Structure formats: structure tokens, C-alpha cells
PDB file of C-alpha atoms in Angstrom:
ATOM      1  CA  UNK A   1     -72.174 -46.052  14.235  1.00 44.00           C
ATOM      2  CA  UNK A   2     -69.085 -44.408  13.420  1.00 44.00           C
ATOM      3  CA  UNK A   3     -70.065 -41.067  14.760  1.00 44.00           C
ATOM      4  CA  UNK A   4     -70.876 -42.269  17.904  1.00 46.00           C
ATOM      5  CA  UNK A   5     -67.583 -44.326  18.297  1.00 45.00           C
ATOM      6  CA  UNK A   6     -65.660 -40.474  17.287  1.00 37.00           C
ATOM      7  CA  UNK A   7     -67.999 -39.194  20.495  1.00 46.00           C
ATOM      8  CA  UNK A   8     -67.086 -41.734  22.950  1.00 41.00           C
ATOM      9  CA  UNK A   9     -63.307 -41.412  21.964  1.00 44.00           C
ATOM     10  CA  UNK A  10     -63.621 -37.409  21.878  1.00 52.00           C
ATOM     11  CA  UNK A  11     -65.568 -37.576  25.383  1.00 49.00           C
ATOM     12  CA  UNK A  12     -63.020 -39.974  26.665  1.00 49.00           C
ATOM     13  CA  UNK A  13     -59.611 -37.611  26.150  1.00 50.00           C
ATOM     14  CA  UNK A  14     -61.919 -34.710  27.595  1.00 47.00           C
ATOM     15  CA  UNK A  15     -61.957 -36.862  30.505  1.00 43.00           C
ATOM     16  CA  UNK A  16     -58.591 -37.854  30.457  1.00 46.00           C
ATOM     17  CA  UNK A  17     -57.458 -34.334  29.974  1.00 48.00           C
ATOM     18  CA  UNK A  18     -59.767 -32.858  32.658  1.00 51.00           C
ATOM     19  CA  UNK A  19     -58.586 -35.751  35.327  1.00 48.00           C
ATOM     20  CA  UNK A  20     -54.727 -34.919  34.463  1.00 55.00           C
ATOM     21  CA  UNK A  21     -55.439 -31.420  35.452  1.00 47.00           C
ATOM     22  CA  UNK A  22     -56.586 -32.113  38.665  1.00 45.00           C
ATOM     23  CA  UNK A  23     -53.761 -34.306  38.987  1.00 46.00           C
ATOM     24  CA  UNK A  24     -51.100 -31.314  38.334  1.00 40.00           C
ATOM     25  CA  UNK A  25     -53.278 -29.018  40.575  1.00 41.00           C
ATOM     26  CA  UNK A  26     -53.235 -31.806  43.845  1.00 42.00           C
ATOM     27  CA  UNK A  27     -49.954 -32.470  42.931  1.00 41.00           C
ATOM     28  CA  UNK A  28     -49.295 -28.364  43.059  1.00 55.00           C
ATOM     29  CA  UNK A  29     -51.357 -28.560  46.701  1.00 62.00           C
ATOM     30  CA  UNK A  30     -48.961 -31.143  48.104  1.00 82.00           C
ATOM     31  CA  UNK A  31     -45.776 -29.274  47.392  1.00 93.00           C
ATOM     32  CA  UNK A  32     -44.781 -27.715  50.355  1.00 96.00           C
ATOM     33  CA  UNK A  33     -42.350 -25.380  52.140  1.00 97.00           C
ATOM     34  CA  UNK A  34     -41.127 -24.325  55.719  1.00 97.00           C
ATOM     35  CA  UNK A  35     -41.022 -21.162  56.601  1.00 98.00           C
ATOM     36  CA  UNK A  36     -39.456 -19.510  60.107  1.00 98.00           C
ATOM     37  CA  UNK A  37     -40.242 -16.120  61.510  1.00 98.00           C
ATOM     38  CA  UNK A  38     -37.661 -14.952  64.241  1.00 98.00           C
ATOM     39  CA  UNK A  39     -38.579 -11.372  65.752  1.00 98.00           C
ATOM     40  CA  UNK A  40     -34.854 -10.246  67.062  1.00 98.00           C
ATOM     41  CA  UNK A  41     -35.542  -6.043  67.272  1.00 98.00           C
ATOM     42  CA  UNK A  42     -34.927  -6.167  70.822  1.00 98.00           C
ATOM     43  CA  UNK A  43     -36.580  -3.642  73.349  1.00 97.00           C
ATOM     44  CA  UNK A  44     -36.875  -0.250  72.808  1.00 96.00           C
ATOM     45  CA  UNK A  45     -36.780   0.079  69.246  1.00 97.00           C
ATOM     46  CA  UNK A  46     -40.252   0.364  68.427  1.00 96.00           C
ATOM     47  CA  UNK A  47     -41.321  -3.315  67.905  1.00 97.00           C
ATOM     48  CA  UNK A  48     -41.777  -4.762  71.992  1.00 97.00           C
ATOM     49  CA  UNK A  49     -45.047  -6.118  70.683  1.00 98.00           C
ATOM     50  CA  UNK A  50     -45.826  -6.854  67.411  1.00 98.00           C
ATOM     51  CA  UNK A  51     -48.031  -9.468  65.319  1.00 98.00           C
ATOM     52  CA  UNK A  52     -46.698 -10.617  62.233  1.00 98.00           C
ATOM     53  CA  UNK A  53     -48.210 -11.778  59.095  1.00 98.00           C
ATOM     54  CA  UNK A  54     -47.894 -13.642  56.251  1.00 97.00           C
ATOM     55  CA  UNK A  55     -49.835 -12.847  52.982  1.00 96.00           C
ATOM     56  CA  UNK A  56     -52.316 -10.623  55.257  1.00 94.00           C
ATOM     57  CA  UNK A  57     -53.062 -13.728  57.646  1.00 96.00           C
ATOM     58  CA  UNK A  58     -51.824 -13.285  60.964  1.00 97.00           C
ATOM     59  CA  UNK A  59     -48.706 -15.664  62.366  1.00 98.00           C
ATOM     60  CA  UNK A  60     -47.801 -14.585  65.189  1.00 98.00           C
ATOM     61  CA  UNK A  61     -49.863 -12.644  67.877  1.00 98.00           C
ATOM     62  CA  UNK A  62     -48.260 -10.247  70.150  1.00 98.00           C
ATOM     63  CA  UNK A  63     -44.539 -11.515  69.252  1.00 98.00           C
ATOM     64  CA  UNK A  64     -42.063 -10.237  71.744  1.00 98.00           C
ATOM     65  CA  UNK A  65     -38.186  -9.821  71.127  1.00 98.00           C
ATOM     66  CA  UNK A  66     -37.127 -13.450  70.968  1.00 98.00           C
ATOM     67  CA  UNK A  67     -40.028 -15.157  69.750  1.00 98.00           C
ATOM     68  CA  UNK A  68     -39.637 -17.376  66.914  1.00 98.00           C
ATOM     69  CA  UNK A  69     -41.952 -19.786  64.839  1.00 98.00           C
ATOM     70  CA  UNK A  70     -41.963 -22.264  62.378  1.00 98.00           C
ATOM     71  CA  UNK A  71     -44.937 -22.615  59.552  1.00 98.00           C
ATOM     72  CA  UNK A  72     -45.546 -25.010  56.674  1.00 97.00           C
ATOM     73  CA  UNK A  73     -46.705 -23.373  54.153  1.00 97.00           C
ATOM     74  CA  UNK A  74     -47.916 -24.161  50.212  1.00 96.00           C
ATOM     75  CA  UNK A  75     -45.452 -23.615  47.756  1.00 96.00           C
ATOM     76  CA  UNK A  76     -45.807 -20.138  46.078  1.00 97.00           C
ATOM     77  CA  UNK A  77     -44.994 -16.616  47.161  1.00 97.00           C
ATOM     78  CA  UNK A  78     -44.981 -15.276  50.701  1.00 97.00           C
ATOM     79  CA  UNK A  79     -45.223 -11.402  51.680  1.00 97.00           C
ATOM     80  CA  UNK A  80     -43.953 -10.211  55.032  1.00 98.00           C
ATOM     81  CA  UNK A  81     -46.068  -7.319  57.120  1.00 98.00           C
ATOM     82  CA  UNK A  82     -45.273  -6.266  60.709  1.00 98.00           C
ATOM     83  CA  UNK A  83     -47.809  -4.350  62.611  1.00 98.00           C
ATOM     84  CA  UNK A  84     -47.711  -3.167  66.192  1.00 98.00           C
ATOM     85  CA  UNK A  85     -49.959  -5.318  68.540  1.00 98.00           C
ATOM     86  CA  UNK A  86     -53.101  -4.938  67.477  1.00 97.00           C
ATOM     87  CA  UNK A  87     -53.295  -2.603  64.675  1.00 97.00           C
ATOM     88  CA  UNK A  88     -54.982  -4.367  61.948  1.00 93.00           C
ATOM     89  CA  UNK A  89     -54.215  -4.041  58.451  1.00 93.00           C
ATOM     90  CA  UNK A  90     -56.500  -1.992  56.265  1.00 93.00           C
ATOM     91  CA  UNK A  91     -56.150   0.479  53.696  1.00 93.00           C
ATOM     92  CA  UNK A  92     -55.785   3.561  56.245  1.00 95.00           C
ATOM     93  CA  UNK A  93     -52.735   1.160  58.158  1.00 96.00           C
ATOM     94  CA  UNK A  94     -49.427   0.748  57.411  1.00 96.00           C
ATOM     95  CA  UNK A  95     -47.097  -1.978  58.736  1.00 97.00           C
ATOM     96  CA  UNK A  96     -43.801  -1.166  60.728  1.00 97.00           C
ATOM     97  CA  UNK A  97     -42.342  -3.288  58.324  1.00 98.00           C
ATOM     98  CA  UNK A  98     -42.706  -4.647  55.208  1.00 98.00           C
ATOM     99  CA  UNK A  99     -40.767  -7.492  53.147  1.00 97.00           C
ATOM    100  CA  UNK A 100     -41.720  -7.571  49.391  1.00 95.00           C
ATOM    101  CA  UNK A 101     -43.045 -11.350  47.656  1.00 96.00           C
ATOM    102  CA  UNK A 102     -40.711 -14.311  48.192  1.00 97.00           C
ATOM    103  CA  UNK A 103     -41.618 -17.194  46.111  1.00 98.00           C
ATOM    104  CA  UNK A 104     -40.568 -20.391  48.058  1.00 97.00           C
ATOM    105  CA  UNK A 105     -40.345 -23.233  45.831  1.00 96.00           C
ATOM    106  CA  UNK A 106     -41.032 -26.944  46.775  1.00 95.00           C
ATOM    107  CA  UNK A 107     -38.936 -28.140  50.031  1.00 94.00           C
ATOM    108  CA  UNK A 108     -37.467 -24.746  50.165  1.00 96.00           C
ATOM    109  CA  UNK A 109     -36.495 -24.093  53.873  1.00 98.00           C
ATOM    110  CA  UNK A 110     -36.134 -20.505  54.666  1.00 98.00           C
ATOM    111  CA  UNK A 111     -36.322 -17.948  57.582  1.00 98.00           C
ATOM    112  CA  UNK A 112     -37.512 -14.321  57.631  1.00 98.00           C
ATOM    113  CA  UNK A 113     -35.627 -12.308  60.462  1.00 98.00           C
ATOM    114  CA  UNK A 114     -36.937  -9.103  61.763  1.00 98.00           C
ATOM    115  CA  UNK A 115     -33.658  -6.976  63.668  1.00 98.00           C
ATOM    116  CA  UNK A 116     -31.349  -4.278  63.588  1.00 98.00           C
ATOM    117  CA  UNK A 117     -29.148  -2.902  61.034  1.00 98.00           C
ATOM    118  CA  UNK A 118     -25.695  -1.635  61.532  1.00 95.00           C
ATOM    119  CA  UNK A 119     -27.035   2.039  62.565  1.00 96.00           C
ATOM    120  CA  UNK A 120     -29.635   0.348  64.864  1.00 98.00           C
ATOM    121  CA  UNK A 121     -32.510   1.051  61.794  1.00 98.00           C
ATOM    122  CA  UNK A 122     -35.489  -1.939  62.095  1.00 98.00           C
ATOM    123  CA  UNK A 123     -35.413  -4.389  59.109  1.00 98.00           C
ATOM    124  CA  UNK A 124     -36.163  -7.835  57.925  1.00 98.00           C
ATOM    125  CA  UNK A 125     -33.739  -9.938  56.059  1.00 98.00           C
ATOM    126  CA  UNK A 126     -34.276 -12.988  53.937  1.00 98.00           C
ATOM    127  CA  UNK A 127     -31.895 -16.088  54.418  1.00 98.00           C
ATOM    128  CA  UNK A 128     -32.231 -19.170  52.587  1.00 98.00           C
ATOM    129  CA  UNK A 129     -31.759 -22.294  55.008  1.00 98.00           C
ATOM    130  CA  UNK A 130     -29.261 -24.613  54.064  1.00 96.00           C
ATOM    131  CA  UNK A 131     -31.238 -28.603  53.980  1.00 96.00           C
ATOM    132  CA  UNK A 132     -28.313 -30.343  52.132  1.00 95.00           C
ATOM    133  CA  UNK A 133     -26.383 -32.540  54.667  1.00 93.00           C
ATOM    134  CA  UNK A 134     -22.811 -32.005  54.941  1.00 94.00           C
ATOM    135  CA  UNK A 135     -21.298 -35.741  54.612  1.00 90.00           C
ATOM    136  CA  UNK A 136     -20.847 -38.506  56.819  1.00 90.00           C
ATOM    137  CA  UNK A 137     -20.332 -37.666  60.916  1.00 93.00           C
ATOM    138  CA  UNK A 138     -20.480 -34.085  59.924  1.00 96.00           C
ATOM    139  CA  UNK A 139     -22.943 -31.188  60.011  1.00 97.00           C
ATOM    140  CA  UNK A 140     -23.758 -27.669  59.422  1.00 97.00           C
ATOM    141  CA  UNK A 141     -22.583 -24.467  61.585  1.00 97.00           C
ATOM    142  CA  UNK A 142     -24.550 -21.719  60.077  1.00 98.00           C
ATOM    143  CA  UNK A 143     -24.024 -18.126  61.893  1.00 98.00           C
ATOM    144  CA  UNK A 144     -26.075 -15.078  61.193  1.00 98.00           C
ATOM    145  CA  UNK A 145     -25.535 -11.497  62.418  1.00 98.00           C
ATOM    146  CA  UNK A 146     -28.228  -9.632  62.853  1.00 98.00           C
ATOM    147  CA  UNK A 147     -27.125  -7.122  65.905  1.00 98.00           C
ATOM    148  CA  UNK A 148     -26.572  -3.674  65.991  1.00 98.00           C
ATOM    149  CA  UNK A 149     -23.149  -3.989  66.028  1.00 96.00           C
ATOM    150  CA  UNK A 150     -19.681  -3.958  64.409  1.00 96.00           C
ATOM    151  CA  UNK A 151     -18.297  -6.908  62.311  1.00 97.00           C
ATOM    152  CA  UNK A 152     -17.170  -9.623  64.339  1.00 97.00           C
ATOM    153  CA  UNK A 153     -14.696 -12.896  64.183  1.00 97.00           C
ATOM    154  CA  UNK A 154     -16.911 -15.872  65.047  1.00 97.00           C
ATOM    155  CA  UNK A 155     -14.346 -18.321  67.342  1.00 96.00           C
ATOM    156  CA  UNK A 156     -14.908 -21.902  67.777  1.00 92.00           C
ATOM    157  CA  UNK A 157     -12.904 -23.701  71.040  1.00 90.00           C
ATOM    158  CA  UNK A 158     -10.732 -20.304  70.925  1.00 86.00           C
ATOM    159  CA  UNK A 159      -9.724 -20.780  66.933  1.00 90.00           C
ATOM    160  CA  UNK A 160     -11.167 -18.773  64.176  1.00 92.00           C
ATOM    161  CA  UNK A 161     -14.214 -19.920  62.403  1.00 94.00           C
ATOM    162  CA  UNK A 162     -15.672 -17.079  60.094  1.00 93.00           C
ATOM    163  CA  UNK A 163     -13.335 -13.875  60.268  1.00 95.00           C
ATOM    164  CA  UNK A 164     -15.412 -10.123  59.317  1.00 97.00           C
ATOM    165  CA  UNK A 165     -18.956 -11.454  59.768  1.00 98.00           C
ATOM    166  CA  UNK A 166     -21.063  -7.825  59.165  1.00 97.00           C
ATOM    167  CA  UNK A 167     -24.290  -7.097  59.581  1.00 98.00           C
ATOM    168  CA  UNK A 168     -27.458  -8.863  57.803  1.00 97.00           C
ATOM    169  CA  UNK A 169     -24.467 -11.409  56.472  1.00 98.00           C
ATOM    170  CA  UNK A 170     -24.280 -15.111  57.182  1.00 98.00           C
ATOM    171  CA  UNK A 171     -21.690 -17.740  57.231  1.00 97.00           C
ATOM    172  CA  UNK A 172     -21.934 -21.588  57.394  1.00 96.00           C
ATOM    173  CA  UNK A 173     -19.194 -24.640  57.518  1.00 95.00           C
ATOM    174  CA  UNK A 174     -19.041 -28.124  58.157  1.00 96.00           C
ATOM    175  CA  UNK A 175     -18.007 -29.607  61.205  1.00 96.00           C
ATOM    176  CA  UNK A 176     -17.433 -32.901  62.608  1.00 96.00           C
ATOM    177  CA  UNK A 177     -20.550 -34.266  65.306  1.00 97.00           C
ATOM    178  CA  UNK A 178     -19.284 -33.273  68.606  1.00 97.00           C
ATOM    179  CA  UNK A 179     -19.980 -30.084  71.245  1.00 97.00           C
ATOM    180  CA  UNK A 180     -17.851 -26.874  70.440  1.00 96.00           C
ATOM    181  CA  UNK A 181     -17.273 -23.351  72.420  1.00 96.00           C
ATOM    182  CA  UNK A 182     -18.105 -20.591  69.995  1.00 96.00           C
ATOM    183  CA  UNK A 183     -17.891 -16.783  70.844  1.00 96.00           C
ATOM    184  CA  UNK A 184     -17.463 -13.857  68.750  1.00 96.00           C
ATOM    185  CA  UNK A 185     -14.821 -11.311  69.244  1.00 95.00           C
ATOM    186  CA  UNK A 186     -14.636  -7.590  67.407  1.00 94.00           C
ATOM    187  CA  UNK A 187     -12.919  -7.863  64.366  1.00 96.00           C
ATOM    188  CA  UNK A 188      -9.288  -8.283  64.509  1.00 94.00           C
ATOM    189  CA  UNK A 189      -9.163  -8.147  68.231  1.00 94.00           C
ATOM    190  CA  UNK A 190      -9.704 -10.034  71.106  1.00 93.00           C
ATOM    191  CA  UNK A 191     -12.449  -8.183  72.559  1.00 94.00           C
ATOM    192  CA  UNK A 192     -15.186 -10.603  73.557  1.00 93.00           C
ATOM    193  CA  UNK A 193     -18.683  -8.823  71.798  1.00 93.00           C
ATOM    194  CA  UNK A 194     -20.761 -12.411  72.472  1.00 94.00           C
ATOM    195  CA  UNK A 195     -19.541 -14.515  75.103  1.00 94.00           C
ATOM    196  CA  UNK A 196     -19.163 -18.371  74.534  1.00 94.00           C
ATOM    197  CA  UNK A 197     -21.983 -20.678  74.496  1.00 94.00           C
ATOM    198  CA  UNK A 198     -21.930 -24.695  73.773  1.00 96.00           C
ATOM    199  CA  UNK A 199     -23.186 -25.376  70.515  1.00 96.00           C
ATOM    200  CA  UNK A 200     -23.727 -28.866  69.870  1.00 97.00           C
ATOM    201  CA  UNK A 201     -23.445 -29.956  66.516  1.00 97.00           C
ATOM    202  CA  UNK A 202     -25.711 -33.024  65.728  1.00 96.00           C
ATOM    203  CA  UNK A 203     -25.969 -35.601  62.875  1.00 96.00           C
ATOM    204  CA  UNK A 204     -28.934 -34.315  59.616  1.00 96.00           C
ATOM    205  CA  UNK A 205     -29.131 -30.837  61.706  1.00 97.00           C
ATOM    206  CA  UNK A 206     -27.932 -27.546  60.379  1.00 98.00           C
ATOM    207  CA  UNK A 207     -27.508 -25.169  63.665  1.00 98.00           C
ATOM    208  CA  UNK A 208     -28.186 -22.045  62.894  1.00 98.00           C
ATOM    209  CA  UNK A 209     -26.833 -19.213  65.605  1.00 98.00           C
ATOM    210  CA  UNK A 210     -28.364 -15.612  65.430  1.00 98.00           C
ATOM    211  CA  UNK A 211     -26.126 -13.026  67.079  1.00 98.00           C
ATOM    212  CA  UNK A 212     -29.043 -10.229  67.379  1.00 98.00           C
ATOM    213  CA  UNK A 213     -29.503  -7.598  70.082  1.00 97.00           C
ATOM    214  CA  UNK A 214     -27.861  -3.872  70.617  1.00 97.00           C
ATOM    215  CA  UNK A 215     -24.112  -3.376  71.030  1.00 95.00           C
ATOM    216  CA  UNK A 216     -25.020   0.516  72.916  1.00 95.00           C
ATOM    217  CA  UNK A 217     -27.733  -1.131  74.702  1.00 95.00           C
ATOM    218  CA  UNK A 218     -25.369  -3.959  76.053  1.00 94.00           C
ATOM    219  CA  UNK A 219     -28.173  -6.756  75.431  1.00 95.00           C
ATOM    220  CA  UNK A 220     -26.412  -8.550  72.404  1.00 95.00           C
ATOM    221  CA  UNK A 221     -27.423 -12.160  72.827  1.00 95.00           C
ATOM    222  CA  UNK A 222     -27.308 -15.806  70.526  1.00 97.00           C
ATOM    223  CA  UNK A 223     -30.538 -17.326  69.635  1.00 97.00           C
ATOM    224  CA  UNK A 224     -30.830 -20.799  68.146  1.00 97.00           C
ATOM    225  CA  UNK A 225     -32.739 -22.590  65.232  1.00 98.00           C
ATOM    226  CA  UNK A 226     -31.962 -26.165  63.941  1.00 98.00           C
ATOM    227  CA  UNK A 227     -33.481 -27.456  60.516  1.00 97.00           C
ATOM    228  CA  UNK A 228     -33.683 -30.774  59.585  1.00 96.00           C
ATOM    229  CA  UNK A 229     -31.208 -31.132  56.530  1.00 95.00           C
ATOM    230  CA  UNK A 230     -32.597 -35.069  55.714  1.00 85.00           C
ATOM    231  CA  UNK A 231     -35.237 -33.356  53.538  1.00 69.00           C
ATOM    232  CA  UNK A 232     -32.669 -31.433  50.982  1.00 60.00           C
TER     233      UNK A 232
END
């Protein structure tokens, strides 16, 4: 009698143990992150039509300068491969680009930007999104440059926001809920390199503008993504 009662008891934290496994694995399935890809090389460099994937599984189909998308995706690591439209990836292929492993944690909020660098050279850059709010009647002004062109002083309603913003760098800061002029001027001067848009800055939104284009091609434009900062 007693050896049976040691069975059921042994049987019983097999059981136990097995069912808190699955437990951590579901729990592992639910986590969850969000994941943007923005394709900013604009024309003529190489990449009009692309398709871009994510751990070998195709995103986006026949992306065009401008196109951006928004994925969620299981928490773990993510690998960035750009192929011109149509090529598909084998071992005799090789992507345009390439970005190596990311590993996005739970809730992480993050967006993968193909573009120019400073000497007009494709590449991707990483940027972490920002999903913490910024206080009450405030929110987020994130700005990204990502164009082929010299630094630039970011100007909001004609005063200086971010001074020296360079290539493949961002800048962010808080600013009260209401509609602002922002334009970005060549470092140290008043030379107008992005001409002023509204930006309206709302409440649990982080606005992200993306200064991307080419400088000698005279296409620089401003490209906008907002991300929910209730979540962080």
C-alpha cells in the first residue's frame, strides 16, 4: 500500500511539472512585440522595388520608396533581408541588404528603416521606439534622419528643437498636446533643407518624423509613424 501511495504522489509532480511547462511555453507564445518596416531608399538607388523579409518569410511584396508596415510579431529575434522584387532567397542569392539578429523582447516597439547614408550608400538602421508616455497633456516628438544629407537643426514654430541632427541619428522631446510648424534648416544656418509641415502632437502618441530622401537629387521629404505609448 505504501508503494503505490509513493507512485501516485511521484506520478502526480510529473504531472504538475509537465503542466507548468506548458504553462511557461503559452505564456512564452503570448509575449509579443511590434515591429515596423519603413523602405525610405528613394528612386534611383538600386532598391525602386524590393520585397522585404523577416526571418526568411516575406513582409512586404514589391515595397516601393515610401512604403511602410507594421507587424506583430512573437517575442524573440528578428533578421532583416532585402531582395530586389522577386529574387527569392536561396543559397546561390544574396540580399541587397542585410540587418544581423535583433532580439525584441516582450512589448518592445521598434522600427527597422531601410535609406541612405551620409555618402548616399543603402543601409538599414535599427531604432528602438519610445512607448513610455511623457506626462500629463504632453507627448512625444521623436525625429529621425535618415536622408542623404548634411546635419540639420530641426525648428519647431520657427524656434530650435534638436540642433546637429546627422545622419542615421534620432532625437525625441516632450511637448505639450497642441499642432506645431516644424522644418529643418542646415546646420547653423537658415537655409530651409525640409520645408515646414504641421505636426500634430496627440495625447498616448509618440510622432515619429523621418526626414529621408536625397539632398543632390532634390527629393528630401518627411514621412510619418505614430506608436501607441499606453502600452510602455
Amino acid at each position: 500500500m505504501k508503494i503505490r501511495k509513493l507512485h501516485l504522489v511521484t506520478w502526480g509532480a510529473v504531472l504538475a511539472l509537465s503542466l507548468g511547462w506548458i504553462g511557461v511555453a503559452n505564456a512564452k507564445t503570448d509575449e509579443k512585440a511590434t515591429m515596423t518596416l519603413f523602405h525610405a531608399i528613394p528612386l534611383g538607388f538600386g532598391a525602386d522595388s524590393v520585397d522585404i523579409y523577416a526571418n526568411k518569410v516575406m513582409r512586404i511584396n514589391g515595397a516601393a520608396p515610401g512604403a511602410i508596415q507594421t507587424f506583430t510579431v512573437d517575442r524573440g529575434t528578428e533578421e532583416i533581408d532585402i531582395y530586389t522584387h522577386g529574387v527569392v532567397p536561396s543559397p546561390t542569392t544574396k540580399p541587397i541588404l542585410s540587418y544581423p539578429k535583433v532580439f525584441l523582447s516582450h512589448n518592445y516597439d521598434v522600427t527597422f528603416v531601410a535609406h541612405l547614408d551620409k555618402d548616399s550608400k543603402p543601409t538599414i538602421s535599427y531604432f528602438k521606439n519610445m512607448t513610455t508616455g511623457a506626462g500629463s497633456k504632453r507627448s512625444w516628438l521623436t525625429v529621425r534622419h535618415v536622408a542623404a544629407a548634411p546635419e540639420v537643426d530641426i525648428r519647431q514654430n520657427t524656434s530650435d528643437l534638436y540642433k546637429n541632427l546627422a545622419n542615421g541619428n534620432e532625437r525625441k522631446k516632450s511637448l505639450t498636446l497642441n499642432t506645431y510648424s516644424v522644418d529643418a534648416v542646415l546646420a547653423g544656418t537658415t537655409t530651409v533643407a525640409v520645408p515646414a509641415t504641421s505636426v500634430t502632437i496627440k495625447k498616448d502618441v509618440n510622432t515619429i518624423l523621418y526626414i529621408w530622401g536625397s539632398a543632390a537629387k532634390g527629393n528630401i521629404q518627411v514621412k510619418v509613424q505614430e506608436v501607441d505609448t499606453k502600452k510602455g
